[in-house]
CSV table of C-alpha atoms in Angstrom, one decimal:
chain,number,residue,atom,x,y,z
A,17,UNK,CA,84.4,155.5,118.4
A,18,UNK,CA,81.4,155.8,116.1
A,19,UNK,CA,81.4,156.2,112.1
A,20,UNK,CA,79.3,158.9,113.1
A,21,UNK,CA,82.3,160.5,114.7
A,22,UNK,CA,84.8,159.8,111.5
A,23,UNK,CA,82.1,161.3,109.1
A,24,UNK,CA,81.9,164.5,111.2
A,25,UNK,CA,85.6,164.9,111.8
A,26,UNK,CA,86.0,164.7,107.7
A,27,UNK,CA,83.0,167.2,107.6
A,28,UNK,CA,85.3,169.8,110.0
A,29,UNK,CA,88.1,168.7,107.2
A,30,UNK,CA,86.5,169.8,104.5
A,31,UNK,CA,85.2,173.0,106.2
A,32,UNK,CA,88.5,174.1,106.9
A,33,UNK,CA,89.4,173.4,103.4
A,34,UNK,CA,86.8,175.6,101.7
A,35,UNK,CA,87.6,178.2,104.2
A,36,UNK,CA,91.4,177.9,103.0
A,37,UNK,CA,90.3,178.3,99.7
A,38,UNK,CA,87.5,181.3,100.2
A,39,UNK,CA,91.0,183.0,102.2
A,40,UNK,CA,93.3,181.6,99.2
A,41,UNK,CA,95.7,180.0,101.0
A,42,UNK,CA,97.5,177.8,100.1
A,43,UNK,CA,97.6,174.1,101.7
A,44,UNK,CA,97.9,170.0,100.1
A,45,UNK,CA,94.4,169.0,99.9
A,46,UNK,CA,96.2,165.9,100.5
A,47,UNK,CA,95.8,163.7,103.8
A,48,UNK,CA,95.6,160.7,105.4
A,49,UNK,CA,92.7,160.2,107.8
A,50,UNK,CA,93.2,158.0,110.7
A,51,UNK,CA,91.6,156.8,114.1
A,52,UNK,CA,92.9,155.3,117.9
A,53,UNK,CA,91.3,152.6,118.8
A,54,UNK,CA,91.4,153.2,122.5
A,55,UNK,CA,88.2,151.8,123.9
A,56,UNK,CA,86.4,148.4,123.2
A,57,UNK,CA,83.4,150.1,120.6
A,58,UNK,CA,86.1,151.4,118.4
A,59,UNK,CA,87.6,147.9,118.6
A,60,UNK,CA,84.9,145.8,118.1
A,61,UNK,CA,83.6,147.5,115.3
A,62,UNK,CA,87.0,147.9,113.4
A,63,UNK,CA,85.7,146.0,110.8
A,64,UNK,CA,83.3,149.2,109.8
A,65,UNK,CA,85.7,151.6,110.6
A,66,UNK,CA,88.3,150.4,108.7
A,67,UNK,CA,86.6,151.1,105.1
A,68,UNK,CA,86.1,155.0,106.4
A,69,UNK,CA,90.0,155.6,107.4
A,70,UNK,CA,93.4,155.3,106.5
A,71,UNK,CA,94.9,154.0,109.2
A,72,UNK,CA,94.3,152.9,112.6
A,73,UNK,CA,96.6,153.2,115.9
A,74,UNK,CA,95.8,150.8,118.8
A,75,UNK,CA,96.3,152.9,121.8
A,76,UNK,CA,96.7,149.5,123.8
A,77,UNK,CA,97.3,151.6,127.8
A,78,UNK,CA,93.9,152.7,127.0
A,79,UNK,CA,92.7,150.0,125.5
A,80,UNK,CA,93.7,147.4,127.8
A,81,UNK,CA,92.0,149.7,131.2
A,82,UNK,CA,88.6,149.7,129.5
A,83,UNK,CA,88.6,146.3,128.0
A,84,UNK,CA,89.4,145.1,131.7
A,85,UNK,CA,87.7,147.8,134.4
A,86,UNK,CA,90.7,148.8,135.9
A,87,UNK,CA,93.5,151.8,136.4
A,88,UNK,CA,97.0,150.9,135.5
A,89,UNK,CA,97.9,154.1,137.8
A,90,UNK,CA,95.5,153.2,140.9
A,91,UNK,CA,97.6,151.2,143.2
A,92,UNK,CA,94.7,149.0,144.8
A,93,UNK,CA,94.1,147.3,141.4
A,94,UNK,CA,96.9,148.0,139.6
A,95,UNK,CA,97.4,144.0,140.2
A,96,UNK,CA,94.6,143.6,137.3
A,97,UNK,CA,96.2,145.2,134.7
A,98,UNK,CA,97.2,143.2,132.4
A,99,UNK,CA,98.0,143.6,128.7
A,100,UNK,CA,98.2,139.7,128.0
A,101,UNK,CA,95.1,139.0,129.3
A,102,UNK,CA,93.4,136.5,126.5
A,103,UNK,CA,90.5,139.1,126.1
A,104,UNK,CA,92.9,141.4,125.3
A,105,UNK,CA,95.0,139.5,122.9
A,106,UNK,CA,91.7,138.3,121.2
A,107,UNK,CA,90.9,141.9,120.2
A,108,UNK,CA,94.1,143.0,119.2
A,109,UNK,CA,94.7,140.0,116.8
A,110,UNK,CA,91.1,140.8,115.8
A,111,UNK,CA,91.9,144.4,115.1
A,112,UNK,CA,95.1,143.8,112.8
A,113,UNK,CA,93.7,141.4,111.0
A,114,UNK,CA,90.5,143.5,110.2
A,115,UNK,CA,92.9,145.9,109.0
A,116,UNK,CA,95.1,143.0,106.9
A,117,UNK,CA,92.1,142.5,105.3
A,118,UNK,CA,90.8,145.8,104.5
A,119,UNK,CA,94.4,147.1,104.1
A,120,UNK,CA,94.2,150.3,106.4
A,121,UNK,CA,97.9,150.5,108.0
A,122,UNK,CA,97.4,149.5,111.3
A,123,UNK,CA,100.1,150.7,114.3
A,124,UNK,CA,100.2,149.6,117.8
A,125,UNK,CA,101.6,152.7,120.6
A,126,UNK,CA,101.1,152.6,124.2
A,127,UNK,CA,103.5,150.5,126.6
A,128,UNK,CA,103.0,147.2,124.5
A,129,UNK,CA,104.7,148.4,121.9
A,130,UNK,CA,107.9,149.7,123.3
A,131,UNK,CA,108.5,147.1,125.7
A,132,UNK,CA,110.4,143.9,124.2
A,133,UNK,CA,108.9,141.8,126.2
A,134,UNK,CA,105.7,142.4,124.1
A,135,UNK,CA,107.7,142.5,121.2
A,136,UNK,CA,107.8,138.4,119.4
A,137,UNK,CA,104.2,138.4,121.0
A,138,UNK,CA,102.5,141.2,118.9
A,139,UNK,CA,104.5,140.3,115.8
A,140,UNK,CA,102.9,137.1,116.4
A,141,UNK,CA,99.5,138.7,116.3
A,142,UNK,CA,99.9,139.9,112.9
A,143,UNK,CA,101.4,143.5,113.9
A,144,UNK,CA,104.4,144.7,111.7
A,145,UNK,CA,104.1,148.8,112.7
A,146,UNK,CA,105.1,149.7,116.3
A,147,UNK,CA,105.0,153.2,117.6
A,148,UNK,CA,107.2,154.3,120.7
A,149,UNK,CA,109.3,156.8,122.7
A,150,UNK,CA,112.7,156.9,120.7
A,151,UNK,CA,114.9,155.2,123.4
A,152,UNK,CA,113.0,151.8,122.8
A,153,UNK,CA,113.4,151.8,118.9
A,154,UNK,CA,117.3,150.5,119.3
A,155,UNK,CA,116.3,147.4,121.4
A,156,UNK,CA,112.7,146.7,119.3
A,157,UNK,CA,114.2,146.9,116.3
A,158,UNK,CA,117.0,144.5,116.7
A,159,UNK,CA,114.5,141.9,118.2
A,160,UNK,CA,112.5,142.8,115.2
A,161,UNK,CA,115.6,142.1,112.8
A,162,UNK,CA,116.2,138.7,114.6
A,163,UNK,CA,112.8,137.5,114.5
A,164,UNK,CA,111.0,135.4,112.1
A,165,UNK,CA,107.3,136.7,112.3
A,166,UNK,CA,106.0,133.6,110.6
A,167,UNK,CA,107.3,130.9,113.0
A,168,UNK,CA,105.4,132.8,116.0
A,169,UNK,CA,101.6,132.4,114.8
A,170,UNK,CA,102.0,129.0,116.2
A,171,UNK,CA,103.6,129.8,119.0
A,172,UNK,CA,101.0,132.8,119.5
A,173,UNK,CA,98.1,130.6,119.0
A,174,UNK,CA,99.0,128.5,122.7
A,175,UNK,CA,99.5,131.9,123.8
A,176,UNK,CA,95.6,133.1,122.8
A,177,UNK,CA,94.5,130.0,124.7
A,178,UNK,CA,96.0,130.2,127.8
A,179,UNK,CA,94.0,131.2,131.1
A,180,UNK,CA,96.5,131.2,133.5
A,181,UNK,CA,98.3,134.3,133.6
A,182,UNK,CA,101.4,133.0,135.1
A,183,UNK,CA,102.0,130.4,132.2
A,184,UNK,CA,100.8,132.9,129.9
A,185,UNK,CA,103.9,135.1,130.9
A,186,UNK,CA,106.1,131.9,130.8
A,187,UNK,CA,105.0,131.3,127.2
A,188,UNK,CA,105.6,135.1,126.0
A,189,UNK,CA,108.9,134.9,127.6
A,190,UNK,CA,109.7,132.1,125.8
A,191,UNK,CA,109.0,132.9,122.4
């Protein structure tokens, strides 16, 4: 969440790697360093994390119950989650483009990802790394395959601006 947390989790790193060495074992003092960006500090302040990482995975099931107060799982307001809300969408497309810019690989996993649905809709936002169960890859990639990425920023832009979350289904369906 914090660069606090990244620079003590490479600390721990680099313990374990001078304890490898003291032991003389051998490992690849080789890695890549990455975060989840699961909760809206981590995703609001991408920008700065982004220079202290490799990589960054937007846990969006997380990520979409904190940005909007509610349980996906609790059945009273399970009505009010919903990944396409615009304050969502505004993050997300904030959070791979941060990472465009700074180029740290940037990977979306949670349901978003390996639903098609959601599919033209994030590749509109920018995303070109998904991260799912297996079974979905068939179906995502072929939509993937068909889809020309550049065409949707348009169509994703209505999308963005939409507050009416039927229409705003309509829209993503359409695209």
């Amino acid at each position: 969440t914090t660069l606090d947390e990244i620079n003590k989790a490479k600390e721990l790193i680099d313990e374990a790697k001078c304890e490898l060495n003291k032991e003389k074992k051998a490992f690849s003092d080789k890695y890549e360093f990455g975060i989840m960006i699961e909760v809206p500090a981590s995703a609001i302040h991408a920008s700065v994390l982004a220079k202290h990482v490799d990589f960054m995975s937007i846990g969006t099931n997380d990520l979409v119950q904190y940005i909007l107060a509610t349980d996906r799982i609790d059945d009273e307001v399970t009505s009010l989650y919903d990944p396409t809300n615009p304050a969502v969408l505004q993050l997300i497309k904030k959070i791979i483009e941060t990472c465009d810019k700074s180029k740290t690989n940037v990977t979306v996993c949670g349901e978003m990802a390996g639903e098609k649905v959601y599919t033209k809709l994030l590749l509109g936002l920018g995303l070109r790394s998904f991260s799912m169960h297996p079974q979905a890859i068939p179906e995502i990639k072929k939509t993937i395959m068909e889809t020309n990425a550049k065409i949707l920023k348009n169509k994703v832009s209505s999308i963005l601006k939409c507050h009416n979350q039927k229409r705003r289904l309509q829209l993503i369906e359409s695209l």
